[in-house]
mmCIF file with all atom_site columns, C-alpha atoms in Angstrom:
data_model
loop_
_atom_site.group_PDB
_atom_site.id
_atom_site.type_symbol
_atom_site.label_atom_id
_atom_site.label_alt_id
_atom_site.label_comp_id
_atom_site.label_asym_id
_atom_site.label_entity_id
_atom_site.label_seq_id
_atom_site.pdbx_PDB_ins_code
_atom_site.Cartn_x
_atom_site.Cartn_y
_atom_site.Cartn_z
_atom_site.occupancy
_atom_site.B_iso_or_equiv
_atom_site.pdbx_formal_charge
_atom_site.auth_seq_id
_atom_site.auth_comp_id
_atom_site.auth_asym_id
_atom_site.auth_atom_id
_atom_site.pdbx_PDB_model_num
ATOM 1   C CA . MET A 1 1   ? -47.383 -10.984 90.366  1.00 49.00 ? 862  MET A CA 1
ATOM 2   C CA . ASN A 1 2   ? -45.369 -13.232 88.052  1.00 66.00 ? 863  ASN A CA 1
ATOM 3   C CA . ARG A 1 3   ? -46.419 -16.787 87.405  1.00 65.00 ? 864  ARG A CA 1
ATOM 4   C CA . TRP A 1 4   ? -43.362 -18.175 89.180  1.00 69.00 ? 865  TRP A CA 1
ATOM 5   C CA . ASP A 1 5   ? -43.579 -16.067 92.376  1.00 76.00 ? 866  ASP A CA 1
ATOM 6   C CA . THR A 1 6   ? -45.280 -18.760 94.479  1.00 78.00 ? 867  THR A CA 1
ATOM 7   C CA . HIS A 1 7   ? -42.837 -21.507 93.504  1.00 80.00 ? 868  HIS A CA 1
ATOM 8   C CA . LEU A 1 8   ? -39.870 -19.180 93.934  1.00 83.00 ? 869  LEU A CA 1
ATOM 9   C CA . GLN A 1 9   ? -40.979 -18.148 97.415  1.00 84.00 ? 870  GLN A CA 1
ATOM 10  C CA . SER A 1 10  ? -41.438 -21.772 98.462  1.00 85.00 ? 871  SER A CA 1
ATOM 11  C CA . ALA A 1 11  ? -38.016 -22.785 97.116  1.00 86.00 ? 872  ALA A CA 1
ATOM 12  C CA . SER A 1 12  ? -36.345 -19.811 98.803  1.00 87.00 ? 873  SER A CA 1
ATOM 13  C CA . GLU A 1 13  ? -37.881 -20.761 102.134 1.00 87.00 ? 874  GLU A CA 1
ATOM 14  C CA . HIS A 1 14  ? -36.492 -24.290 101.768 1.00 87.00 ? 875  HIS A CA 1
ATOM 15  C CA . VAL A 1 15  ? -32.986 -22.965 101.162 1.00 88.00 ? 876  VAL A CA 1
ATOM 16  C CA . LEU A 1 16  ? -33.153 -20.482 104.041 1.00 89.00 ? 877  LEU A CA 1
ATOM 17  C CA . ARG A 1 17  ? -34.257 -23.228 106.419 1.00 89.00 ? 878  ARG A CA 1
ATOM 18  C CA . LEU A 1 18  ? -31.374 -25.378 105.247 1.00 90.00 ? 879  LEU A CA 1
ATOM 19  C CA . ALA A 1 19  ? -28.959 -22.476 105.733 1.00 90.00 ? 880  ALA A CA 1
ATOM 20  C CA . SER A 1 20  ? -30.261 -21.986 109.280 1.00 89.00 ? 881  SER A CA 1
ATOM 21  C CA . LYS A 1 21  ? -29.777 -25.686 109.979 1.00 88.00 ? 882  LYS A CA 1
ATOM 22  C CA . VAL A 1 22  ? -26.198 -25.577 108.675 1.00 89.00 ? 883  VAL A CA 1
ATOM 23  C CA . LEU A 1 23  ? -25.422 -22.447 110.682 1.00 89.00 ? 884  LEU A CA 1
ATOM 24  C CA . SER A 1 24  ? -26.850 -23.874 113.900 1.00 88.00 ? 885  SER A CA 1
ATOM 25  C CA . ARG A 1 25  ? -24.636 -26.966 113.872 1.00 85.00 ? 886  ARG A CA 1
ATOM 26  C CA . ASP A 1 26  ? -21.345 -26.964 115.758 1.00 84.00 ? 887  ASP A CA 1
ATOM 27  C CA . ASP A 1 27  ? -22.070 -23.473 117.149 1.00 83.00 ? 888  ASP A CA 1
ATOM 28  C CA . ALA A 1 28  ? -21.315 -21.862 113.781 1.00 85.00 ? 889  ALA A CA 1
ATOM 29  C CA . HIS A 1 29  ? -23.823 -19.081 114.565 1.00 84.00 ? 890  HIS A CA 1
ATOM 30  C CA . LEU A 1 30  ? -21.365 -17.831 117.207 1.00 83.00 ? 891  LEU A CA 1
ATOM 31  C CA . GLN A 1 31  ? -18.899 -16.901 114.428 1.00 85.00 ? 892  GLN A CA 1
ATOM 32  C CA . PRO A 1 32  ? -15.985 -19.028 115.682 1.00 85.00 ? 893  PRO A CA 1
ATOM 33  C CA . LEU A 1 33  ? -12.474 -18.414 114.452 1.00 88.00 ? 894  LEU A CA 1
ATOM 34  C CA . ALA A 1 34  ? -11.875 -22.062 113.582 1.00 88.00 ? 895  ALA A CA 1
ATOM 35  C CA . PHE A 1 35  ? -13.713 -25.363 113.100 1.00 89.00 ? 896  PHE A CA 1
ATOM 36  C CA . SER A 1 36  ? -12.576 -28.827 113.968 1.00 89.00 ? 897  SER A CA 1
ATOM 37  C CA . PRO A 1 37  ? -11.951 -31.005 110.881 1.00 89.00 ? 898  PRO A CA 1
ATOM 38  C CA . ALA A 1 38  ? -15.191 -32.927 111.508 1.00 88.00 ? 899  ALA A CA 1
ATOM 39  C CA . ALA A 1 39  ? -17.210 -29.729 111.917 1.00 89.00 ? 900  ALA A CA 1
ATOM 40  C CA . ALA A 1 40  ? -15.655 -28.281 108.758 1.00 90.00 ? 901  ALA A CA 1
ATOM 41  C CA . THR A 1 41  ? -16.618 -31.431 106.838 1.00 90.00 ? 902  THR A CA 1
ATOM 42  C CA . ARG A 1 42  ? -20.233 -31.175 108.021 1.00 90.00 ? 903  ARG A CA 1
ATOM 43  C CA . PHE A 1 43  ? -20.362 -27.468 107.207 1.00 91.00 ? 904  PHE A CA 1
ATOM 44  C CA . LYS A 1 44  ? -18.921 -28.089 103.741 1.00 91.00 ? 905  LYS A CA 1
ATOM 45  C CA . ALA A 1 45  ? -21.524 -30.783 103.067 1.00 90.00 ? 906  ALA A CA 1
ATOM 46  C CA . GLY A 1 46  ? -24.252 -28.315 103.992 1.00 90.00 ? 907  GLY A CA 1
ATOM 47  C CA . LEU A 1 47  ? -22.771 -25.714 101.654 1.00 91.00 ? 908  LEU A CA 1
ATOM 48  C CA . ARG A 1 48  ? -22.748 -28.245 98.808  1.00 90.00 ? 909  ARG A CA 1
ATOM 49  C CA . ALA A 1 49  ? -26.417 -28.982 99.444  1.00 90.00 ? 910  ALA A CA 1
ATOM 50  C CA . ILE A 1 50  ? -27.314 -25.275 99.377  1.00 91.00 ? 911  ILE A CA 1
ATOM 51  C CA . GLU A 1 51  ? -25.303 -24.727 96.188  1.00 90.00 ? 912  GLU A CA 1
ATOM 52  C CA . ALA A 1 52  ? -26.920 -27.712 94.451  1.00 90.00 ? 913  ALA A CA 1
ATOM 53  C CA . TYR A 1 53  ? -30.426 -26.545 95.349  1.00 91.00 ? 914  TYR A CA 1
ATOM 54  C CA . LEU A 1 54  ? -29.642 -22.976 94.273  1.00 91.00 ? 915  LEU A CA 1
ATOM 55  C CA . ARG A 1 55  ? -28.286 -24.148 90.925  1.00 91.00 ? 916  ARG A CA 1
ATOM 56  C CA . ARG A 1 56  ? -31.536 -25.877 90.095  1.00 91.00 ? 917  ARG A CA 1
ATOM 57  C CA . MET A 1 57  ? -33.699 -23.071 91.460  1.00 92.00 ? 918  MET A CA 1
ATOM 58  C CA . ILE A 1 58  ? -31.905 -20.359 89.460  1.00 92.00 ? 919  ILE A CA 1
ATOM 59  C CA . LEU A 1 59  ? -31.809 -22.442 86.274  1.00 92.00 ? 920  LEU A CA 1
ATOM 60  C CA . TRP A 1 60  ? -35.537 -23.179 86.544  1.00 92.00 ? 921  TRP A CA 1
ATOM 61  C CA . LEU A 1 61  ? -36.256 -19.494 87.144  1.00 92.00 ? 922  LEU A CA 1
ATOM 62  C CA . ALA A 1 62  ? -34.089 -18.520 84.157  1.00 92.00 ? 923  ALA A CA 1
ATOM 63  C CA . LEU A 1 63  ? -36.086 -20.858 81.926  1.00 92.00 ? 924  LEU A CA 1
ATOM 64  C CA . GLN A 1 64  ? -39.268 -19.063 83.019  1.00 91.00 ? 925  GLN A CA 1
ATOM 65  C CA . ILE A 1 65  ? -37.767 -15.609 82.409  1.00 90.00 ? 926  ILE A CA 1
ATOM 66  C CA . GLU A 1 66  ? -36.511 -16.656 78.974  1.00 89.00 ? 927  GLU A CA 1
ATOM 67  C CA . HIS A 1 67  ? -40.067 -16.513 77.594  1.00 87.00 ? 928  HIS A CA 1
ATOM 68  C CA . ASP A 1 68  ? -40.329 -12.810 78.515  1.00 84.00 ? 929  ASP A CA 1
ATOM 69  C CA . LEU A 1 69  ? -37.060 -11.661 76.939  1.00 84.00 ? 930  LEU A CA 1
ATOM 70  C CA . PRO A 1 70  ? -37.399 -9.154  74.083  1.00 80.00 ? 931  PRO A CA 1
ATOM 71  C CA . GLY A 1 71  ? -36.824 -10.340 70.527  1.00 67.00 ? 932  GLY A CA 1
ATOM 72  C CA . GLN A 1 72  ? -33.950 -9.608  68.203  1.00 44.00 ? 933  GLN A CA 1
ATOM 73  C CA . GLY A 1 73  ? -35.369 -6.246  67.087  1.00 40.00 ? 934  GLY A CA 1
ATOM 74  C CA . ALA A 1 74  ? -35.527 -4.893  70.639  1.00 46.00 ? 935  ALA A CA 1
ATOM 75  C CA . GLN A 1 75  ? -31.980 -5.789  71.603  1.00 44.00 ? 936  GLN A CA 1
ATOM 76  C CA . ARG A 1 76  ? -29.453 -3.023  72.214  1.00 46.00 ? 937  ARG A CA 1
ATOM 77  C CA . ALA A 1 77  ? -26.613 -2.885  69.716  1.00 46.00 ? 938  ALA A CA 1
ATOM 78  C CA . ILE A 1 78  ? -23.204 -3.363  71.291  1.00 46.00 ? 939  ILE A CA 1
ATOM 79  C CA . SER A 1 79  ? -20.304 -1.285  69.958  1.00 45.00 ? 940  SER A CA 1
ATOM 80  C CA . ALA A 1 80  ? -17.599 -2.475  72.348  1.00 46.00 ? 941  ALA A CA 1
ATOM 81  C CA . ARG A 1 81  ? -17.196 -4.963  75.121  1.00 51.00 ? 942  ARG A CA 1
ATOM 82  C CA . ARG A 1 82  ? -17.856 -3.531  78.519  1.00 54.00 ? 943  ARG A CA 1
ATOM 83  C CA . ALA A 1 83  ? -15.437 -4.227  81.303  1.00 53.00 ? 944  ALA A CA 1
ATOM 84  C CA . LYS A 1 84  ? -16.955 -6.739  83.650  1.00 59.00 ? 945  LYS A CA 1
ATOM 85  C CA . PRO A 1 85  ? -16.961 -5.779  87.307  1.00 60.00 ? 946  PRO A CA 1
ATOM 86  C CA . ALA A 1 86  ? -14.466 -7.660  89.412  1.00 58.00 ? 947  ALA A CA 1
ATOM 87  C CA . ARG A 1 87  ? -16.073 -10.491 91.333  1.00 61.00 ? 948  ARG A CA 1
ATOM 88  C CA . ASN A 1 88  ? -14.740 -12.843 93.925  1.00 58.00 ? 949  ASN A CA 1
ATOM 89  C CA . LYS A 1 89  ? -14.824 -16.222 92.178  1.00 57.00 ? 950  LYS A CA 1
ATOM 90  C CA . ASN A 1 90  ? -14.723 -17.995 95.527  1.00 57.00 ? 951  ASN A CA 1
ATOM 91  C CA . LEU A 1 91  ? -18.094 -16.447 96.424  1.00 63.00 ? 952  LEU A CA 1
ATOM 92  C CA . SER A 1 92  ? -19.777 -16.840 93.028  1.00 68.00 ? 953  SER A CA 1
ATOM 93  C CA . LEU A 1 93  ? -22.074 -19.740 92.175  1.00 75.00 ? 954  LEU A CA 1
ATOM 94  C CA . LYS A 1 94  ? -21.491 -21.811 89.043  1.00 76.00 ? 955  LYS A CA 1
ATOM 95  C CA . ILE A 1 95  ? -24.710 -23.045 87.481  1.00 74.00 ? 956  ILE A CA 1
ATOM 96  C CA . PHE A 1 96  ? -23.286 -25.531 84.980  1.00 73.00 ? 957  PHE A CA 1
ATOM 97  C CA . THR A 1 97  ? -20.808 -27.866 86.635  1.00 69.00 ? 958  THR A CA 1
ATOM 98  C CA . GLY A 1 98  ? -18.970 -30.819 85.134  1.00 60.00 ? 959  GLY A CA 1
ATOM 99  C CA . GLN A 1 99  ? -20.597 -34.182 85.645  1.00 51.00 ? 960  GLN A CA 1
ATOM 100 C CA . THR A 1 100 ? -17.219 -35.954 85.625  1.00 51.00 ? 961  THR A CA 1
ATOM 101 C CA . ASP A 1 101 ? -15.929 -34.472 88.858  1.00 55.00 ? 962  ASP A CA 1
ATOM 102 C CA . VAL A 1 102 ? -14.043 -36.706 91.235  1.00 54.00 ? 963  VAL A CA 1
ATOM 103 C CA . PRO A 1 103 ? -16.563 -38.326 93.619  1.00 57.00 ? 964  PRO A CA 1
ATOM 104 C CA . ASP A 1 104 ? -16.499 -37.016 97.149  1.00 56.00 ? 965  ASP A CA 1
ATOM 105 C CA . PHE A 1 105 ? -15.482 -40.320 98.721  1.00 54.00 ? 966  PHE A CA 1
ATOM 106 C CA . LEU A 1 106 ? -12.407 -40.602 96.460  1.00 56.00 ? 967  LEU A CA 1
ATOM 107 C CA . HIS A 1 107 ? -11.436 -37.019 97.194  1.00 55.00 ? 968  HIS A CA 1
ATOM 108 C CA . ASP A 1 108 ? -11.675 -37.646 100.932 1.00 56.00 ? 969  ASP A CA 1
ATOM 109 C CA . ARG A 1 109 ? -9.714  -40.894 100.590 1.00 55.00 ? 970  ARG A CA 1
ATOM 110 C CA . VAL A 1 110 ? -6.809  -39.191 98.818  1.00 53.00 ? 971  VAL A CA 1
ATOM 111 C CA . ARG A 1 111 ? -6.873  -36.273 101.222 1.00 53.00 ? 972  ARG A CA 1
ATOM 112 C CA . GLY A 1 112 ? -6.824  -38.670 104.174 1.00 53.00 ? 973  GLY A CA 1
ATOM 113 C CA . ARG A 1 113 ? -3.338  -39.871 103.242 1.00 54.00 ? 974  ARG A CA 1
ATOM 114 C CA . PHE A 1 114 ? -1.892  -36.557 104.329 1.00 52.00 ? 975  PHE A CA 1
ATOM 115 C CA . GLU A 1 115 ? -1.820  -35.164 107.821 1.00 53.00 ? 976  GLU A CA 1
ATOM 116 C CA . ARG A 1 116 ? -5.066  -33.385 108.613 1.00 60.00 ? 977  ARG A CA 1
ATOM 117 C CA . PRO A 1 117 ? -4.890  -30.019 110.380 1.00 64.00 ? 978  PRO A CA 1
ATOM 118 C CA . LYS A 1 118 ? -6.105  -29.796 113.940 1.00 77.00 ? 979  LYS A CA 1
ATOM 119 C CA . THR A 1 119 ? -8.320  -26.776 113.163 1.00 83.00 ? 980  THR A CA 1
ATOM 120 C CA . VAL A 1 120 ? -9.765  -25.223 110.003 1.00 83.00 ? 981  VAL A CA 1
ATOM 121 C CA . LEU A 1 121 ? -10.332 -21.484 109.578 1.00 88.00 ? 982  LEU A CA 1
ATOM 122 C CA . ALA A 1 122 ? -14.044 -20.740 109.730 1.00 87.00 ? 983  ALA A CA 1
ATOM 123 C CA . ALA A 1 123 ? -14.066 -17.364 107.963 1.00 89.00 ? 984  ALA A CA 1
ATOM 124 C CA . PRO A 1 124 ? -14.122 -18.705 104.354 1.00 90.00 ? 985  PRO A CA 1
ATOM 125 C CA . TYR A 1 125 ? -16.988 -21.081 105.155 1.00 90.00 ? 986  TYR A CA 1
ATOM 126 C CA . LEU A 1 126 ? -19.040 -18.401 106.898 1.00 91.00 ? 987  LEU A CA 1
ATOM 127 C CA . ALA A 1 127 ? -18.415 -15.927 104.057 1.00 91.00 ? 988  ALA A CA 1
ATOM 128 C CA . ARG A 1 128 ? -19.545 -18.537 101.537 1.00 90.00 ? 989  ARG A CA 1
ATOM 129 C CA . LEU A 1 129 ? -22.740 -19.178 103.501 1.00 91.00 ? 990  LEU A CA 1
ATOM 130 C CA . LYS A 1 130 ? -23.464 -15.442 103.678 1.00 90.00 ? 991  LYS A CA 1
ATOM 131 C CA . ALA A 1 131 ? -22.942 -15.060 99.912  1.00 91.00 ? 992  ALA A CA 1
ATOM 132 C CA . LEU A 1 132 ? -25.327 -17.932 99.207  1.00 91.00 ? 993  LEU A CA 1
ATOM 133 C CA . THR A 1 133 ? -27.923 -16.517 101.605 1.00 91.00 ? 994  THR A CA 1
ATOM 134 C CA . ASP A 1 134 ? -27.733 -13.123 99.880  1.00 90.00 ? 995  ASP A CA 1
ATOM 135 C CA . LEU A 1 135 ? -28.274 -14.873 96.543  1.00 90.00 ? 996  LEU A CA 1
ATOM 136 C CA . VAL A 1 136 ? -31.357 -16.643 97.924  1.00 89.00 ? 997  VAL A CA 1
ATOM 137 C CA . ASN A 1 137 ? -32.851 -13.325 98.992  1.00 88.00 ? 998  ASN A CA 1
ATOM 138 C CA . ASP A 1 138 ? -32.459 -11.845 95.489  1.00 87.00 ? 999  ASP A CA 1
ATOM 139 C CA . PRO A 1 139 ? -32.123 -14.586 92.816  1.00 90.00 ? 1000 PRO A CA 1
ATOM 140 C CA . VAL A 1 140 ? -34.021 -12.813 90.019  1.00 89.00 ? 1001 VAL A CA 1
ATOM 141 C CA . ALA A 1 141 ? -31.113 -10.658 88.810  1.00 89.00 ? 1002 ALA A CA 1
ATOM 142 C CA . ARG A 1 142 ? -28.811 -13.678 88.539  1.00 90.00 ? 1003 ARG A CA 1
ATOM 143 C CA . ALA A 1 143 ? -31.542 -15.701 86.841  1.00 91.00 ? 1004 ALA A CA 1
ATOM 144 C CA . ARG A 1 144 ? -32.182 -12.915 84.306  1.00 91.00 ? 1005 ARG A CA 1
ATOM 145 C CA . ARG A 1 145 ? -28.502 -12.804 83.319  1.00 90.00 ? 1006 ARG A CA 1
ATOM 146 C CA . LEU A 1 146 ? -28.558 -16.576 82.988  1.00 91.00 ? 1007 LEU A CA 1
ATOM 147 C CA . ALA A 1 147 ? -31.710 -16.374 80.844  1.00 91.00 ? 1008 ALA A CA 1
ATOM 148 C CA . TRP A 1 148 ? -29.901 -14.136 78.352  1.00 89.00 ? 1009 TRP A CA 1
ATOM 149 C CA . HIS A 1 149 ? -26.954 -16.533 78.334  1.00 88.00 ? 1010 HIS A CA 1
ATOM 150 C CA . LEU A 1 150 ? -29.263 -19.468 77.641  1.00 89.00 ? 1011 LEU A CA 1
ATOM 151 C CA . ALA A 1 151 ? -31.099 -17.626 74.874  1.00 88.00 ? 1012 ALA A CA 1
ATOM 152 C CA . TRP A 1 152 ? -27.841 -16.618 73.162  1.00 85.00 ? 1013 TRP A CA 1
ATOM 153 C CA . LYS A 1 153 ? -25.537 -19.584 73.641  1.00 84.00 ? 1014 LYS A CA 1
ATOM 154 C CA . ARG A 1 154 ? -27.353 -22.673 74.972  1.00 86.00 ? 1015 ARG A CA 1
ATOM 155 C CA . PRO A 1 155 ? -30.312 -23.633 72.768  1.00 85.00 ? 1016 PRO A CA 1
ATOM 156 C CA . GLY A 1 156 ? -32.119 -26.941 73.065  1.00 85.00 ? 1017 GLY A CA 1
ATOM 157 C CA . LEU A 1 157 ? -32.793 -29.385 75.859  1.00 87.00 ? 1018 LEU A CA 1
ATOM 158 C CA . LEU A 1 158 ? -31.093 -28.830 79.215  1.00 88.00 ? 1019 LEU A CA 1
ATOM 159 C CA . LEU A 1 159 ? -30.461 -31.351 81.946  1.00 86.00 ? 1020 LEU A CA 1
ATOM 160 C CA . ALA A 1 160 ? -30.720 -30.517 85.622  1.00 86.00 ? 1021 ALA A CA 1
ATOM 161 C CA . PRO A 1 161 ? -27.384 -29.630 87.269  1.00 85.00 ? 1022 PRO A CA 1
ATOM 162 C CA . ASP A 1 162 ? -25.804 -32.288 89.488  1.00 81.00 ? 1023 ASP A CA 1
ATOM 163 C CA . ALA A 1 163 ? -28.013 -34.948 87.950  1.00 76.00 ? 1024 ALA A CA 1
ATOM 164 C CA . PHE A 1 164 ? -25.695 -37.778 88.997  1.00 75.00 ? 1025 PHE A CA 1
ATOM 165 C CA . ARG A 1 165 ? -24.567 -36.521 92.400  1.00 76.00 ? 1026 ARG A CA 1
ATOM 166 C CA . ALA A 1 166 ? -26.526 -36.840 95.641  1.00 78.00 ? 1027 ALA A CA 1
ATOM 167 C CA . HIS A 1 167 ? -25.784 -33.429 97.154  1.00 83.00 ? 1028 HIS A CA 1
ATOM 168 C CA . VAL A 1 168 ? -29.215 -33.050 98.835  1.00 84.00 ? 1029 VAL A CA 1
ATOM 169 C CA . PRO A 1 169 ? -29.913 -36.310 100.695 1.00 82.00 ? 1030 PRO A CA 1
ATOM 170 C CA . SER A 1 170 ? -33.004 -36.974 102.760 1.00 81.00 ? 1031 SER A CA 1
ATOM 171 C CA . ARG A 1 171 ? -31.207 -36.287 106.042 1.00 81.00 ? 1032 ARG A CA 1
ATOM 172 C CA . TYR A 1 172 ? -31.669 -32.574 105.367 1.00 82.00 ? 1033 TYR A CA 1
ATOM 173 C CA . GLY A 1 173 ? -35.432 -33.103 105.300 1.00 83.00 ? 1034 GLY A CA 1
ATOM 174 C CA . THR A 1 174 ? -37.741 -35.147 103.100 1.00 84.00 ? 1035 THR A CA 1
ATOM 175 C CA . GLU A 1 175 ? -39.597 -32.030 101.935 1.00 85.00 ? 1036 GLU A CA 1
ATOM 176 C CA . LEU A 1 176 ? -36.340 -30.376 100.857 1.00 87.00 ? 1037 LEU A CA 1
ATOM 177 C CA . SER A 1 177 ? -35.016 -33.449 99.043  1.00 87.00 ? 1038 SER A CA 1
ATOM 178 C CA . ALA A 1 178 ? -38.383 -34.033 97.322  1.00 88.00 ? 1039 ALA A CA 1
ATOM 179 C CA . SER A 1 179 ? -38.484 -30.385 96.199  1.00 89.00 ? 1040 SER A CA 1
ATOM 180 C CA . TYR A 1 180 ? -34.919 -30.716 94.899  1.00 88.00 ? 1041 TYR A CA 1
ATOM 181 C CA . LYS A 1 181 ? -35.852 -33.740 92.797  1.00 89.00 ? 1042 LYS A CA 1
ATOM 182 C CA . ALA A 1 182 ? -39.005 -31.999 91.568  1.00 89.00 ? 1043 ALA A CA 1
ATOM 183 C CA . LEU A 1 183 ? -36.923 -29.032 90.396  1.00 90.00 ? 1044 LEU A CA 1
ATOM 184 C CA . GLY A 1 184 ? -34.839 -31.405 88.291  1.00 89.00 ? 1045 GLY A CA 1
ATOM 185 C CA . LYS A 1 185 ? -37.951 -32.749 86.580  1.00 90.00 ? 1046 LYS A CA 1
ATOM 186 C CA . ALA A 1 186 ? -39.314 -29.205 86.151  1.00 91.00 ? 1047 ALA A CA 1
ATOM 187 C CA . ILE A 1 187 ? -36.079 -28.070 84.472  1.00 91.00 ? 1048 ILE A CA 1
ATOM 188 C CA . ILE A 1 188 ? -36.304 -30.837 81.872  1.00 91.00 ? 1049 ILE A CA 1
ATOM 189 C CA . ASP A 1 189 ? -39.991 -30.080 81.209  1.00 91.00 ? 1050 ASP A CA 1
ATOM 190 C CA . ALA A 1 190 ? -39.340 -26.333 80.918  1.00 91.00 ? 1051 ALA A CA 1
ATOM 191 C CA . SER A 1 191 ? -36.395 -26.830 78.579  1.00 90.00 ? 1052 SER A CA 1
ATOM 192 C CA . ARG A 1 192 ? -38.624 -28.799 76.195  1.00 90.00 ? 1053 ARG A CA 1
ATOM 193 C CA . ALA A 1 193 ? -40.871 -25.737 75.783  1.00 88.00 ? 1054 ALA A CA 1
ATOM 194 C CA . ARG A 1 194 ? -38.138 -23.136 75.288  1.00 87.00 ? 1055 ARG A CA 1
ATOM 195 C CA . PRO A 1 195 ? -38.603 -20.328 72.738  1.00 87.00 ? 1056 PRO A CA 1
ATOM 196 C CA . PRO A 1 196 ? -36.338 -20.136 69.663  1.00 84.00 ? 1057 PRO A CA 1
ATOM 197 C CA . PRO A 1 197 ? -32.773 -19.012 70.388  1.00 83.00 ? 1058 PRO A CA 1
ATOM 198 C CA . LEU A 1 198 ? -31.997 -15.329 69.943  1.00 79.00 ? 1059 LEU A CA 1
ATOM 199 C CA . GLY A 1 199 ? -28.503 -15.712 68.556  1.00 67.00 ? 1060 GLY A CA 1
ATOM 200 C CA . PRO A 1 200 ? -25.656 -13.311 69.363  1.00 64.00 ? 1061 PRO A CA 1
ATOM 201 C CA . PRO A 1 201 ? -26.575 -9.669  70.073  1.00 63.00 ? 1062 PRO A CA 1
ATOM 202 C CA . PRO A 1 202 ? -26.224 -7.336  67.056  1.00 63.00 ? 1063 PRO A CA 1
ATOM 203 C CA . ARG A 1 203 ? -23.295 -4.957  66.835  1.00 67.00 ? 1064 ARG A CA 1
ATOM 204 C CA . HIS A 1 204 ? -22.826 -1.552  65.243  1.00 68.00 ? 1065 HIS A CA 1
ATOM 205 C CA . PRO A 1 205 ? -21.520 -1.473  61.635  1.00 69.00 ? 1066 PRO A CA 1
ATOM 206 C CA . PRO A 1 206 ? -17.841 -0.535  61.228  1.00 69.00 ? 1067 PRO A CA 1
ATOM 207 C CA . ARG A 1 207 ? -17.042 3.066   62.017  1.00 68.00 ? 1068 ARG A CA 1
ATOM 208 C CA . ILE A 1 208 ? -15.634 5.533   59.511  1.00 68.00 ? 1069 ILE A CA 1
ATOM 209 C CA . ARG A 1 209 ? -12.058 5.118   60.714  1.00 66.00 ? 1070 ARG A CA 1
ATOM 210 C CA . TYR A 1 210 ? -12.135 1.455   59.612  1.00 53.00 ? 1071 TYR A CA 1
ATOM 211 C CA . LEU A 1 211 ? -13.312 2.270   56.054  1.00 53.00 ? 1072 LEU A CA 1
#
């Protein structure tokens, strides 16, 4: 058992409970074809809360995995860039987000000047919730990829994502919001004890056809 298994299990349970709460509102568990604008706004707020919690959970887990990464001598030499598998960017989760985003209340104020639709398609919201739930059930693979990225390209102190945005308020549960704030403090503490950066992965020397 890894040293972070207990904390990871507790954090995953918090996110799954929040996902169940979001899905149970406005009869979303019945897989409706469309939401009312108010229901879509509530569902979107719940998705933002899940994403914010997941960002901190995965970043904290990556900082734990970073200590177990092999050193420079054990890295595999890369001769060519591998083609990355195609991913749906709408269903992926960004860990590092800009802190200068437009505040939610300004975004809603500008959007309110235009005519609001009578219904909103529910399929994209439900697909996003399913993608986030799948990530909660298996976050280690994503955290390991992030750990390599941190070790190669992001040395030094790291701040918690969404440090200046209240995406997980207390109305979702005091235990959840307290755990979310504790993850932010844990990320800062873990980033202060990071191992030395690994630098870029080594590559093969030039082949004979280039000589």
